[in-house]
XYZ file of C-alpha atoms in Angstrom:
782
model
C -74.545 -18.981 -83.205
C -76.495 -16.048 -83.131
C -73.250 -13.922 -81.827
C -70.921 -15.288 -84.858
C -71.840 -12.698 -87.509
C -71.734 -9.890 -84.920
C -67.764 -11.101 -84.107
C -65.920 -9.295 -86.367
C -67.953 -6.113 -85.929
C -67.289 -6.064 -82.273
C -63.604 -6.708 -82.710
C -63.371 -3.751 -84.973
C -65.603 -1.775 -82.513
C -63.462 -2.679 -79.596
C -60.519 -1.164 -81.252
C -61.503 2.157 -81.923
C -60.343 4.842 -79.970
C -63.121 6.751 -79.087
C -65.062 3.373 -77.932
C -62.194 2.818 -75.341
C -62.204 6.571 -74.117
C -66.195 5.887 -73.658
C -65.969 2.317 -71.992
C -62.976 4.211 -69.811
C -65.068 6.730 -68.625
C -68.063 4.836 -67.838
C -65.930 2.338 -65.577
C -64.315 5.485 -64.180
C -67.573 6.764 -63.533
C -68.887 3.836 -61.693
C -65.681 3.536 -59.513
C -66.306 6.956 -58.561
C -69.851 6.041 -57.539
C -68.360 3.132 -55.506
C -65.609 5.247 -54.096
C -67.530 8.556 -53.157
C -71.087 7.579 -52.878
C -73.511 10.844 -52.745
C -74.989 10.733 -49.430
C -78.831 11.927 -49.438
C -79.677 12.295 -45.771
C -81.723 15.423 -45.296
C -82.854 15.827 -41.563
C -86.510 16.617 -42.100
C -88.920 18.061 -39.048
C -90.777 15.499 -37.434
C -94.533 15.687 -38.610
C -97.294 13.959 -36.546
C -100.447 13.313 -38.651
C -103.745 12.021 -37.933
C -105.225 8.899 -39.233
C -105.977 10.688 -42.567
C -102.759 12.125 -43.061
C -103.550 15.857 -41.603
C -101.022 17.388 -40.052
C -101.260 17.270 -36.174
C -98.164 18.496 -34.634
C -94.863 19.724 -36.418
C -91.625 20.063 -34.748
C -88.119 21.850 -35.868
C -85.548 19.655 -37.407
C -82.225 19.065 -35.308
C -81.138 22.116 -37.567
C -83.909 24.380 -36.333
C -85.316 24.577 -39.788
C -88.862 23.933 -40.854
C -88.097 21.345 -43.147
C -91.624 19.036 -43.479
C -91.192 16.052 -45.766
C -93.441 16.062 -48.750
C -94.910 12.726 -49.661
C -95.309 11.542 -53.308
C -98.982 11.437 -53.078
C -98.975 15.019 -52.058
C -97.353 16.327 -55.251
C -100.231 16.822 -57.227
C -100.169 17.002 -61.374
C -100.938 20.639 -60.967
C -98.041 20.964 -58.591
C -95.811 18.681 -60.690
C -96.693 20.589 -63.857
C -96.060 24.099 -62.674
C -92.614 23.231 -60.817
C -91.124 21.671 -64.017
C -92.305 24.122 -66.396
C -90.737 26.912 -64.459
C -87.612 25.240 -63.365
C -86.852 22.187 -65.730
C -89.051 21.389 -68.777
C -86.620 18.830 -69.930
C -86.416 17.071 -66.452
C -88.331 13.994 -67.580
C -85.650 13.587 -70.778
C -82.228 14.490 -69.441
C -80.130 12.293 -67.271
C -79.311 14.968 -64.495
C -77.455 17.624 -66.774
C -79.054 19.346 -70.005
C -75.955 19.598 -72.347
C -77.926 22.126 -74.347
C -78.646 24.621 -71.417
C -75.149 23.945 -69.993
C -73.803 24.791 -73.306
C -75.560 27.856 -73.715
C -74.857 29.022 -70.048
C -70.808 28.649 -70.865
C -71.095 30.841 -74.095
C -72.802 33.547 -72.151
C -70.384 33.316 -69.289
C -67.377 33.396 -72.134
C -68.771 36.360 -73.835
C -70.338 38.478 -70.655
C -67.618 37.489 -68.252
C -69.375 36.573 -65.662
C -71.749 33.463 -64.396
C -75.361 33.402 -65.634
C -78.272 30.988 -64.123
C -80.265 28.920 -66.194
C -78.141 26.068 -66.798
C -78.863 23.923 -63.629
C -81.321 21.228 -63.636
C -83.827 20.182 -60.863
C -81.276 17.215 -60.202
C -78.433 19.638 -60.171
C -80.349 22.158 -57.724
C -81.136 19.362 -55.171
C -77.195 18.411 -55.268
C -76.714 22.205 -54.380
C -79.583 22.169 -51.796
C -78.090 19.062 -50.219
C -74.359 19.869 -50.311
C -74.089 23.850 -50.520
C -70.456 25.134 -52.161
C -69.325 28.302 -53.652
C -70.104 28.793 -57.083
C -67.091 27.689 -59.071
C -66.074 25.914 -62.259
C -64.500 22.893 -60.098
C -67.515 22.837 -58.020
C -69.934 22.647 -61.147
C -68.420 19.946 -62.226
C -68.513 18.231 -58.978
C -72.085 19.290 -58.988
C -72.695 17.493 -62.608
C -70.982 14.540 -61.284
C -73.519 14.330 -58.170
C -76.496 15.007 -60.243
C -75.502 11.905 -62.416
C -75.307 9.748 -59.184
C -78.481 10.893 -58.050
C -80.297 9.891 -61.489
C -78.783 6.389 -61.198
C -79.870 5.954 -57.779
C -82.870 7.643 -57.603
C -86.150 7.977 -59.870
C -87.501 10.932 -61.391
C -90.502 11.564 -59.165
C -88.370 10.985 -56.025
C -85.777 13.419 -57.118
C -88.439 16.044 -57.431
C -89.756 15.144 -54.165
C -86.386 16.001 -53.002
C -86.262 19.214 -54.739
C -89.862 20.017 -53.035
C -88.545 18.985 -49.807
C -85.433 21.274 -49.832
C -86.203 24.634 -51.750
C -85.824 27.492 -49.498
C -88.577 29.946 -48.776
C -86.858 32.432 -46.543
C -86.366 32.437 -42.661
C -85.825 28.987 -41.682
C -88.573 27.788 -43.690
C -87.422 25.186 -46.059
C -89.541 22.757 -48.482
C -92.809 23.316 -50.260
C -94.733 21.450 -47.484
C -93.377 23.839 -44.608
C -94.323 26.807 -46.546
C -97.964 25.409 -47.476
C -98.425 24.465 -43.792
C -96.985 27.881 -42.379
C -98.544 29.906 -44.573
C -101.723 28.444 -46.363
C -102.665 26.048 -43.548
C -103.028 23.284 -45.773
C -101.144 20.571 -47.146
C -99.770 20.480 -50.541
C -102.348 18.081 -52.175
C -105.106 20.531 -51.569
C -103.401 23.882 -52.959
C -105.228 25.692 -55.403
C -103.579 26.670 -58.789
C -102.775 30.358 -57.525
C -101.176 29.093 -54.021
C -99.058 26.415 -56.098
C -97.626 29.066 -58.644
C -97.132 31.345 -55.794
C -95.020 28.599 -53.655
C -93.350 27.769 -57.200
C -91.772 31.135 -57.932
C -90.622 32.254 -54.437
C -87.427 29.411 -53.970
C -85.519 31.624 -56.878
C -85.915 35.036 -54.613
C -86.808 33.961 -50.998
C -85.502 37.334 -49.857
C -87.699 39.665 -52.064
C -90.850 37.608 -52.309
C -91.354 37.216 -48.844
C -94.944 35.987 -47.778
C -96.868 38.061 -45.473
C -94.401 40.640 -45.617
C -94.477 41.837 -49.255
C -97.598 40.265 -50.516
C -98.368 42.791 -53.143
C -94.972 42.251 -55.326
C -95.525 38.281 -54.591
C -99.124 38.615 -56.006
C -97.600 40.679 -58.997
C -94.914 38.230 -59.839
C -97.532 35.481 -59.038
C -99.978 36.852 -61.761
C -97.121 37.834 -64.163
C -96.137 33.882 -63.955
C -99.788 32.815 -64.603
C -100.082 34.899 -67.526
C -96.791 33.418 -68.831
C -98.482 29.759 -68.237
C -101.672 30.948 -69.974
C -99.455 31.866 -73.134
C -97.605 28.697 -73.157
C -100.822 26.646 -73.146
C -99.470 25.116 -69.669
C -103.006 25.558 -67.830
C -106.389 26.371 -69.669
C -107.769 29.768 -69.781
C -110.387 29.340 -67.076
C -108.218 28.114 -64.452
C -105.716 30.640 -65.206
C -108.139 33.448 -64.942
C -109.593 31.913 -61.502
C -106.074 31.820 -60.187
C -105.801 35.499 -60.880
C -108.793 36.580 -59.353
C -107.662 35.146 -56.292
C -106.606 37.301 -53.489
C -103.483 37.013 -51.392
C -103.603 37.714 -47.953
C -101.416 35.348 -46.076
C -99.400 35.804 -42.794
C -97.156 33.379 -41.300
C -98.982 31.071 -38.877
C -97.686 28.854 -36.084
C -96.601 25.472 -36.756
C -99.953 23.241 -35.797
C -99.743 22.175 -31.956
C -102.528 19.591 -31.750
C -102.078 16.408 -29.338
C -98.950 17.932 -27.735
C -98.257 15.241 -25.041
C -98.975 12.237 -27.710
C -96.513 14.117 -30.532
C -93.562 14.732 -28.159
C -94.134 10.860 -27.024
C -93.919 10.059 -30.722
C -91.001 12.174 -31.794
C -89.087 10.666 -29.015
C -89.456 7.140 -29.907
C -89.060 8.288 -33.704
C -85.328 9.667 -33.745
C -84.889 9.739 -37.285
C -87.594 12.387 -37.938
C -90.181 12.463 -40.850
C -93.756 11.866 -41.108
C -95.453 9.416 -37.980
C -99.134 8.723 -39.243
C -101.035 8.343 -35.898
C -104.367 6.691 -35.181
C -105.678 9.813 -33.712
C -109.142 11.516 -35.241
C -108.373 15.164 -35.955
C -111.770 16.201 -34.877
C -112.268 14.090 -31.967
C -108.882 15.341 -30.770
C -110.052 19.139 -31.084
C -113.210 18.583 -29.428
C -111.905 16.590 -26.796
C -109.019 19.021 -25.856
C -111.697 21.712 -25.791
C -114.289 19.808 -23.456
C -111.301 18.856 -21.145
C -110.050 22.367 -21.114
C -113.331 23.744 -20.515
C -114.596 21.422 -17.721
C -111.437 21.645 -15.886
C -111.930 25.608 -15.983
C -114.915 25.324 -14.031
C -113.098 23.166 -11.315
C -110.353 25.219 -10.433
C -112.701 27.289 -7.541
C -112.089 23.919 -5.921
C -108.509 23.466 -6.089
C -108.402 20.874 -9.088
C -106.509 22.055 -11.899
C -105.938 19.001 -14.328
C -107.285 16.125 -16.192
C -106.332 13.627 -18.694
C -108.337 11.688 -21.064
C -107.781 8.608 -23.731
C -110.155 7.466 -26.370
C -109.955 4.056 -27.821
C -111.960 2.676 -30.653
C -112.807 -0.718 -29.376
C -113.326 -2.155 -33.133
C -110.013 -1.226 -34.544
C -108.064 -1.277 -31.267
C -106.501 2.216 -31.900
C -106.329 5.283 -29.937
C -108.623 8.092 -31.485
C -107.834 11.206 -28.695
C -105.049 11.365 -26.321
C -105.448 14.256 -23.984
C -102.273 14.443 -21.377
C -103.765 17.389 -19.568
C -106.308 20.077 -19.519
C -103.566 22.929 -20.913
C -100.267 22.102 -22.489
C -99.396 25.554 -22.177
C -99.830 26.499 -18.520
C -96.510 25.785 -16.717
C -98.032 26.810 -13.268
C -100.148 23.701 -12.925
C -98.023 21.222 -14.891
C -99.558 21.542 -18.292
C -96.338 19.482 -20.037
C -96.768 16.687 -17.662
C -98.541 13.592 -19.412
C -101.224 12.322 -17.297
C -101.877 9.567 -19.745
C -98.646 8.020 -18.842
C -98.449 9.430 -14.926
C -98.683 6.737 -12.375
C -101.272 7.104 -9.996
C -103.164 5.011 -7.666
C -106.028 3.521 -9.419
C -108.483 3.786 -6.444
C -111.239 0.977 -6.953
C -110.738 0.711 -10.863
C -109.428 -3.089 -10.466
C -112.706 -4.378 -8.666
C -114.263 -5.210 -11.839
C -111.150 -7.327 -12.889
C -111.402 -8.911 -9.616
C -114.780 -10.143 -9.524
C -114.717 -11.318 -13.110
C -111.727 -13.493 -12.352
C -113.491 -14.991 -9.194
C -116.481 -15.507 -11.544
C -114.301 -17.546 -13.571
C -112.704 -19.551 -10.768
C -115.973 -20.643 -9.735
C -115.978 -18.938 -6.498
C -118.904 -16.197 -6.868
C -121.892 -15.238 -9.064
C -123.654 -11.948 -9.221
C -126.067 -12.727 -6.326
C -123.258 -14.664 -4.104
C -123.964 -12.856 -0.253
C -120.768 -11.573 1.230
C -120.739 -9.755 4.791
C -119.610 -6.305 4.296
C -118.535 -5.487 8.227
C -115.537 -4.450 9.706
C -112.963 -7.067 9.140
C -109.080 -7.438 10.299
C -106.960 -8.920 7.434
C -103.888 -9.351 9.165
C -103.375 -6.129 10.567
C -105.409 -4.467 7.286
C -108.606 -3.101 8.300
C -110.022 -1.312 5.287
C -113.130 0.967 5.205
C -115.432 1.758 2.429
C -115.325 5.039 1.054
C -118.721 6.597 2.909
C -116.932 4.980 6.345
C -120.100 2.903 6.520
C -120.928 -0.852 6.600
C -124.094 -2.665 4.781
C -123.876 -6.057 6.367
C -124.876 -9.005 4.029
C -124.786 -7.833 0.461
C -124.554 -9.312 -2.870
C -121.337 -9.203 -5.426
C -123.422 -7.565 -7.588
C -124.220 -4.615 -5.009
C -120.722 -4.647 -3.727
C -119.210 -3.982 -7.294
C -122.154 -1.350 -8.065
C -121.695 0.166 -4.886
C -117.558 -0.289 -4.861
C -117.273 -1.406 -1.289
C -113.979 -2.302 -0.049
C -114.590 -5.128 2.201
C -116.148 -7.502 -0.126
C -113.627 -6.758 -2.451
C -110.722 -7.533 -0.221
C -112.372 -10.812 0.962
C -112.923 -12.028 -2.398
C -109.149 -11.253 -3.445
C -108.008 -12.938 -0.165
C -109.926 -16.161 -1.425
C -108.558 -15.886 -4.716
C -105.171 -14.651 -3.604
C -103.254 -11.606 -4.793
C -101.017 -13.604 -7.171
C -104.025 -14.530 -9.213
C -104.980 -10.966 -9.691
C -101.949 -9.660 -10.320
C -100.924 -12.582 -12.834
C -103.953 -11.293 -14.853
C -102.919 -7.539 -14.586
C -99.448 -8.660 -15.957
C -101.203 -9.906 -19.069
C -102.784 -6.552 -19.589
C -99.187 -5.116 -19.350
C -99.284 -3.060 -16.144
C -95.782 -2.143 -16.117
C -95.646 -0.550 -12.428
C -97.483 -3.559 -11.335
C -94.778 -6.235 -12.790
C -92.224 -4.390 -11.194
C -93.756 -4.631 -7.793
C -95.523 -7.820 -8.038
C -93.676 -9.606 -4.970
C -94.394 -6.556 -2.488
C -98.143 -6.340 -3.456
C -100.898 -7.434 -0.997
C -104.259 -7.034 -0.545
C -104.678 -3.460 -0.899
C -103.919 -3.714 -4.573
C -107.418 -3.925 -5.214
C -108.394 -0.715 -3.375
C -105.458 1.175 -5.163
C -102.433 0.278 -3.197
C -100.513 0.011 -6.435
C -99.499 2.535 -9.384
C -100.958 2.188 -12.906
C -101.387 4.682 -15.328
C -104.534 6.009 -17.659
C -103.386 4.307 -20.480
C -103.043 0.931 -18.626
C -106.628 1.255 -17.074
C -108.067 2.611 -20.731
C -106.804 -0.428 -22.456
C -107.890 -3.104 -19.492
C -111.479 -1.305 -19.952
C -111.033 -1.867 -23.712
C -110.419 -5.423 -22.818
C -113.936 -5.537 -21.062
C -115.715 -3.980 -24.230
C -114.212 -7.008 -26.300
C -115.475 -9.976 -24.307
C -112.808 -9.914 -22.097
C -109.759 -10.145 -24.816
C -107.067 -7.888 -24.236
C -105.397 -5.949 -27.333
C -103.273 -3.319 -26.454
C -104.614 -0.119 -28.598
C -102.030 1.402 -31.117
C -101.179 5.005 -31.030
C -99.485 4.804 -34.738
C -100.677 3.050 -37.914
C -99.012 -0.135 -38.058
C -98.940 -3.100 -40.421
C -101.380 -5.780 -39.385
C -98.575 -8.179 -38.634
C -97.510 -5.772 -36.291
C -100.417 -5.278 -34.182
C -100.773 -6.003 -30.760
C -101.445 -9.788 -29.777
C -104.709 -10.798 -27.904
C -104.815 -12.026 -24.771
C -108.256 -13.502 -22.839
C -107.874 -11.913 -19.286
C -111.453 -12.894 -18.578
C -113.976 -15.392 -20.232
C -116.708 -13.902 -22.392
C -119.207 -15.342 -19.593
C -117.842 -13.571 -16.673
C -117.085 -10.478 -18.809
C -120.743 -10.358 -19.679
C -122.094 -10.542 -15.925
C -119.458 -7.767 -14.739
C -120.506 -5.463 -17.976
C -124.340 -6.039 -16.895
C -123.451 -5.017 -13.367
C -121.245 -2.022 -14.547
C -124.349 -0.745 -17.196
C -126.630 -0.199 -14.213
C -127.964 3.432 -13.906
C -129.324 3.070 -10.248
C -126.114 3.232 -8.152
C -124.410 5.560 -5.822
C -121.420 6.784 -8.187
C -123.968 8.275 -10.383
C -123.217 12.082 -10.667
C -125.230 14.891 -9.248
C -128.383 15.437 -11.273
C -127.764 12.770 -13.786
C -130.633 10.294 -12.740
C -133.221 9.391 -14.912
C -131.974 12.376 -17.199
C -131.656 12.117 -21.105
C -128.244 12.983 -20.684
C -127.334 9.514 -19.346
C -124.882 7.808 -22.207
C -125.809 4.347 -22.686
C -122.533 2.696 -21.200
C -120.799 0.634 -18.606
C -118.576 2.521 -16.256
C -116.542 2.305 -13.115
C -115.489 5.050 -10.919
C -112.180 5.233 -8.496
C -111.165 7.892 -6.055
C -107.660 6.838 -4.740
C -106.544 7.421 -0.655
C -106.322 11.208 0.378
C -108.763 12.016 -2.617
C -105.695 12.911 -5.164
C -106.879 11.034 -8.234
C -110.469 10.764 -9.222
C -111.086 8.220 -12.036
C -114.055 7.352 -14.219
C -113.504 4.780 -16.863
C -116.351 3.820 -19.510
C -117.179 1.695 -22.511
C -119.517 0.599 -24.983
C -119.458 -1.568 -28.342
C -117.761 1.424 -29.974
C -115.492 3.357 -27.401
C -113.639 2.902 -24.156
C -113.027 6.361 -22.458
C -110.512 6.859 -19.554
C -110.564 10.205 -17.656
C -108.539 11.272 -15.136
C -108.984 14.331 -12.643
C -106.642 15.701 -10.087
C -103.748 17.511 -9.404
C -100.326 16.703 -10.658
C -98.702 18.054 -7.651
C -100.117 15.032 -5.637
C -102.216 17.543 -3.613
C -105.621 16.217 -2.383
C -109.226 17.974 -2.585
C -111.720 16.944 -0.288
C -114.430 17.096 -3.213
C -112.400 15.096 -5.318
C -113.812 11.904 -6.570
C -114.762 9.620 -9.605
C -118.323 9.987 -9.352
C -118.975 13.380 -8.861
C -115.926 14.979 -10.519
C -114.360 12.512 -13.120
C -117.870 10.763 -14.438
C -119.544 14.255 -15.818
C -116.634 14.741 -17.965
C -116.925 11.031 -18.864
C -120.489 11.656 -19.812
C -119.879 14.611 -21.733
C -117.186 12.931 -24.049
C -119.731 10.023 -25.100
C -122.426 12.206 -25.341
C -120.070 13.994 -27.846
C -118.717 11.118 -29.750
C -121.283 8.679 -29.470
C -124.659 10.335 -28.835
C -127.794 8.071 -28.912
C -126.045 4.930 -29.303
C -127.787 1.738 -28.909
C -128.657 0.554 -25.656
C -128.511 -3.269 -26.756
C -124.886 -3.465 -27.265
C -124.252 -6.704 -24.768
C -125.315 -9.967 -26.369
C -125.433 -12.951 -23.738
C -122.914 -15.891 -24.431
C -124.723 -19.179 -24.752
C -122.621 -20.400 -21.795
C -124.302 -17.860 -19.246
C -127.290 -19.284 -17.768
C -129.846 -18.189 -15.646
C -131.000 -20.037 -12.476
C -132.886 -19.807 -9.184
C -130.739 -19.245 -5.839
C -131.620 -18.419 -2.623
C -131.831 -14.521 -2.017
C -130.281 -14.768 1.446
C -126.966 -16.556 0.424
C -126.807 -16.901 -3.432
C -126.680 -20.433 -3.338
C -128.862 -23.369 -4.468
C -132.075 -23.315 -2.501
C -132.499 -25.690 -0.101
C -136.190 -26.710 1.113
C -136.469 -24.024 3.998
C -135.383 -20.815 1.150
C -138.957 -19.242 0.250
C -137.538 -16.294 -1.108
C -135.802 -17.109 -4.601
C -134.317 -14.876 -7.210
C -132.743 -15.614 -11.019
C -129.280 -15.253 -10.979
C -126.437 -15.838 -13.735
C -124.042 -18.576 -13.454
C -121.657 -20.538 -15.877
C -122.573 -24.016 -15.921
C -119.581 -26.707 -14.826
C -117.897 -23.587 -13.633
C -120.205 -21.904 -11.011
C -120.115 -23.496 -7.490
C -123.267 -25.564 -6.772
C -122.961 -25.132 -2.802
C -126.341 -25.932 -1.070
C -127.802 -23.066 0.813
C -127.526 -23.002 4.483
C -128.374 -19.447 5.802
C -130.714 -21.135 8.041
C -129.891 -24.236 10.569
C -131.909 -26.318 13.009
C -131.527 -26.173 16.392
C -133.371 -27.987 19.331
C -134.891 -25.814 21.521
C -137.576 -25.845 24.646
C -141.129 -25.645 24.196
C -140.774 -21.899 25.087
C -137.880 -21.448 22.806
C -135.905 -20.022 25.693
C -133.095 -22.867 25.755
C -131.271 -24.582 23.086
C -129.881 -28.057 23.315
C -126.919 -29.814 21.297
C -127.359 -33.607 20.645
C -124.956 -34.214 23.579
C -127.320 -32.745 26.006
C -130.926 -32.456 24.685
C -133.746 -34.451 26.381
C -135.488 -37.467 25.221
C -139.111 -35.685 25.166
C -140.440 -32.111 25.475
C -138.119 -30.245 22.876
C -138.732 -29.440 18.854
C -136.699 -28.230 16.158
C -136.648 -24.788 14.982
C -135.059 -22.969 11.971
C -132.360 -19.910 13.128
C -130.405 -17.574 10.902
C -127.154 -19.247 10.394
C -124.918 -16.065 10.856
C -121.389 -15.504 10.813
C -119.811 -14.782 14.016
C -118.442 -11.429 12.398
C -121.765 -10.491 11.117
C -123.263 -11.356 14.741
C -120.764 -8.930 16.136
C -121.478 -5.929 13.577
C -125.177 -6.579 14.310
C -124.352 -6.562 18.481
C -122.280 -3.325 17.741
C -124.752 -1.650 15.924
C -127.700 -2.957 18.006
C -129.437 -4.166 14.842
C -132.177 -6.916 15.853
C -131.714 -10.387 14.755
C -133.394 -13.751 15.432
C -130.973 -15.067 18.195
C -130.494 -18.637 19.094
C -131.506 -19.344 22.528
C -128.763 -19.381 25.471
C -127.563 -23.048 25.764
C -128.589 -25.583 27.905
C -126.529 -24.801 31.371
C -126.560 -28.461 32.744
C -124.754 -29.351 29.401
C -121.471 -30.650 30.205
C -119.695 -30.712 26.701
C -118.042 -27.426 27.783
C -115.789 -29.816 29.653
C -115.309 -32.404 26.426
C -111.848 -32.019 24.943
C -113.355 -33.508 21.978
C -115.099 -30.564 21.310
C -112.826 -27.988 21.899
C -111.165 -27.953 18.221
C -114.301 -26.865 16.077
C -114.432 -24.223 13.075
C -116.823 -22.198 15.208
C -114.338 -21.325 17.752
C -113.685 -17.691 18.574
C -111.846 -15.300 16.037
C -109.753 -12.904 17.585
C -109.820 -9.928 15.836
C -107.420 -7.537 17.888
C -104.683 -7.805 18.021
C -103.909 -9.110 15.050
C -101.910 -12.478 15.041
C -98.123 -12.125 14.046
C -98.263 -8.615 14.657
C -95.301 -6.643 16.239
C -96.026 -3.591 18.277
C -93.315 -1.216 19.673
C -94.516 0.759 22.802
C -92.721 3.395 24.693
C -90.509 1.733 27.637
C -91.357 4.248 30.371
C -95.244 4.704 29.437
C -98.201 2.523 30.231
C -99.330 1.209 26.734
C -102.273 -1.325 26.902
C -103.154 -3.244 23.754
C -107.399 -4.100 23.134
C -108.912 -7.511 23.478
C -111.739 -8.212 21.031
C -113.281 -11.498 19.293
C -116.174 -12.576 17.319
C -118.066 -15.346 18.116
C -121.107 -17.500 16.995
C -124.678 -16.289 18.170
C -124.728 -19.205 20.755
C -121.837 -17.861 22.683
C -122.821 -15.851 25.980
C -119.334 -15.524 27.372
C -115.624 -15.643 26.617
C -112.657 -16.156 28.585
C -109.046 -14.775 27.638
C -105.825 -15.675 28.767
C -102.619 -14.197 28.719
C -99.245 -16.301 28.172
C -101.837 -19.331 29.622
C -102.948 -17.352 32.623
C -106.285 -16.254 33.047
C -107.136 -12.318 32.614
C -110.862 -11.936 32.726
C -113.950 -13.153 31.245
C -116.269 -10.676 29.113
C -119.288 -10.788 26.912
C -118.239 -11.454 23.512
C -118.839 -7.890 22.038
C -117.136 -6.311 24.876
C -113.571 -5.004 24.195
C -111.023 -5.201 27.130
C -107.495 -3.916 27.741
C -104.241 -5.314 28.902
C -100.575 -4.369 29.452
C -98.507 -6.699 27.965
C -94.821 -7.580 28.644
C -91.957 -7.511 26.523
C -91.167 -10.378 23.809
C -93.501 -12.962 22.420
C -96.864 -12.869 24.071
C -99.417 -15.518 23.727
C -103.057 -14.797 23.359
C -105.887 -17.296 24.066
C -109.736 -17.061 24.087
C -112.459 -19.725 24.948
C -116.283 -19.456 24.503
C -118.445 -20.865 27.188
C -118.767 -23.810 24.892
C -115.146 -24.749 25.210
C -113.936 -23.783 22.117
C -110.360 -21.919 22.109
C -108.285 -20.055 19.850
C -104.912 -18.774 20.207
C -102.634 -16.375 18.490
C -99.255 -14.905 19.020
C -97.758 -11.135 18.610
C -94.591 -9.536 19.550
C -93.999 -6.679 21.885
C -90.762 -4.498 21.900
C -90.085 -1.851 24.631
C -88.155 1.180 23.281
């Protein structure tokens, strides 16, 4: 066996007293190391950096000290060489203690009768900086033990890093990086030789060598050490001379305070301190902070005091700029409120998602027509922003003009839970919490959202309908947010095409047909009461979200997404992505053009003479045949119309008339808009009295009061309810009944009033064709 010749030697060695002592010492040391582990837990200042590692914002550590952690990559060879030569030349050779220096210091102490310096290694200094104690011989022995512990558990580079992080620079500044940033406004890896030597000599005499207070003396000592380095050949002569010639005129500066809202947010999320590397772009952050502050300053005369901006890089799914308010340092206007996370009403900004979902459901296409007329949705009667109605409009027009009634009609058809489920996928937190209570008003701003959530949603539109929450901090690839499809690429393309139009009413004043128009898709929104102005835009590279208003919630008459928020949106895009390509949208293969009737957006019938191109998704989009006209039997003079029940055997002919919805007819009549009416029905027709014809889809629609509504009326006052309905164009007279008792006959467009009794009330409306509708309301007298 290989060990057999060694056994006699080992037996003799084991019997040696000195071997036993060494072995006992080692065993005892490691037992002591286990029982009394050295706690190395320095509490660092939280540093928020940009994507390149440049410091954006620094915070005091829990002990109110500036102790900024130096990364290993920031320790340059020049810095390493200067520190080690000055403090501990044998640093990479000893085990934490320099026996020669220790012995020399001991002899000096004995012969001089006082303690002298020079024996402490860098490792021993780290021990003393971590756990300061009074200088005694016993504490020196403890320090030696702890230094050896450090050497066992940490590499030399890590120990040097600890030293650089803990050395004092006077006042509440600790660590070379803190001094580098606060005095030279740069990180250690870009310090010059002169700056390195300046910071290397201060820790031994932080009281007398005070930068910004005693610069001439610091300069003198710096140059003395530079000459010493020259004599010892540590650095070459030319570098030394350049360093000596470098002036020293530093003062203490404030710590960096960029991106304050995000920095505070990330600091609160990272309680341990240290370096938090964000995805922010320092130059973009600086620029957009300046643009936002200057823009809001111009709005103050209108009593508009704040704004928030968020910029997402669509290709990396990371946030590159985060501006929580116009001026963080302005406490009067709530500058420290984080507008990116504040819950506000979204106005009309959710409409693109609504229409995209409806396209995916096959309910609409861009050219589908919807009636934009006054409509009662079970007691909910929305209005458009401009208080006007536009009659029959296309989905494309409705979205580009942000019309409210068409949006609510589409939501009613797809149902609110369907839209809410997509918003949940896009991580809308307040909507998740309030989902059971949300109704049709959600698409008009009847919910709570944040700028962060909206900007992430629109970033999904820039990424073919795929939602991926943007990251603030740099994360490993495996920790990236998950992808979720909220729109198909096909519907997303159609929505983006609509939002890219430049001929639209929400174009800011003075922007039409100018070179300042960025090539983007965007959507504006204004909340009820004009408290919030939104403008969210995107192109292939960036999504930018802008909110403007007052954190106090005060409304402003002039506030609107189009004229107040969008100019800042355009200014930001023109700054960060000027002259981007206009051809950034690629039409998916599954999006196909087809001809549709311009009057309905449906597949043309033989009578559809005006046809236009529309985009659709084969096997998804509806294939309804157009019925915007209908054949009616009329007399030779077209003064009387006939049904199949009453038409004569001869002397009549068929003529095409507009097949208008009752709501549209009612609106035309109220606005005195001319349209081609169907002639009055044959007065001799007995169909009115046929019970078989009374239940039909053309029955009157009671629009006031609302079915199922509850009314509270004063007990001692005369209070009346208005009755109103919508009917087909062939109806000339309607008959109103209350609790099955005849009340009054009236023209279809005439509103009549009645005084209801208490309790449940049945209201009936019959037209002159025998069709009937019933509703019930509850009246309470208090």
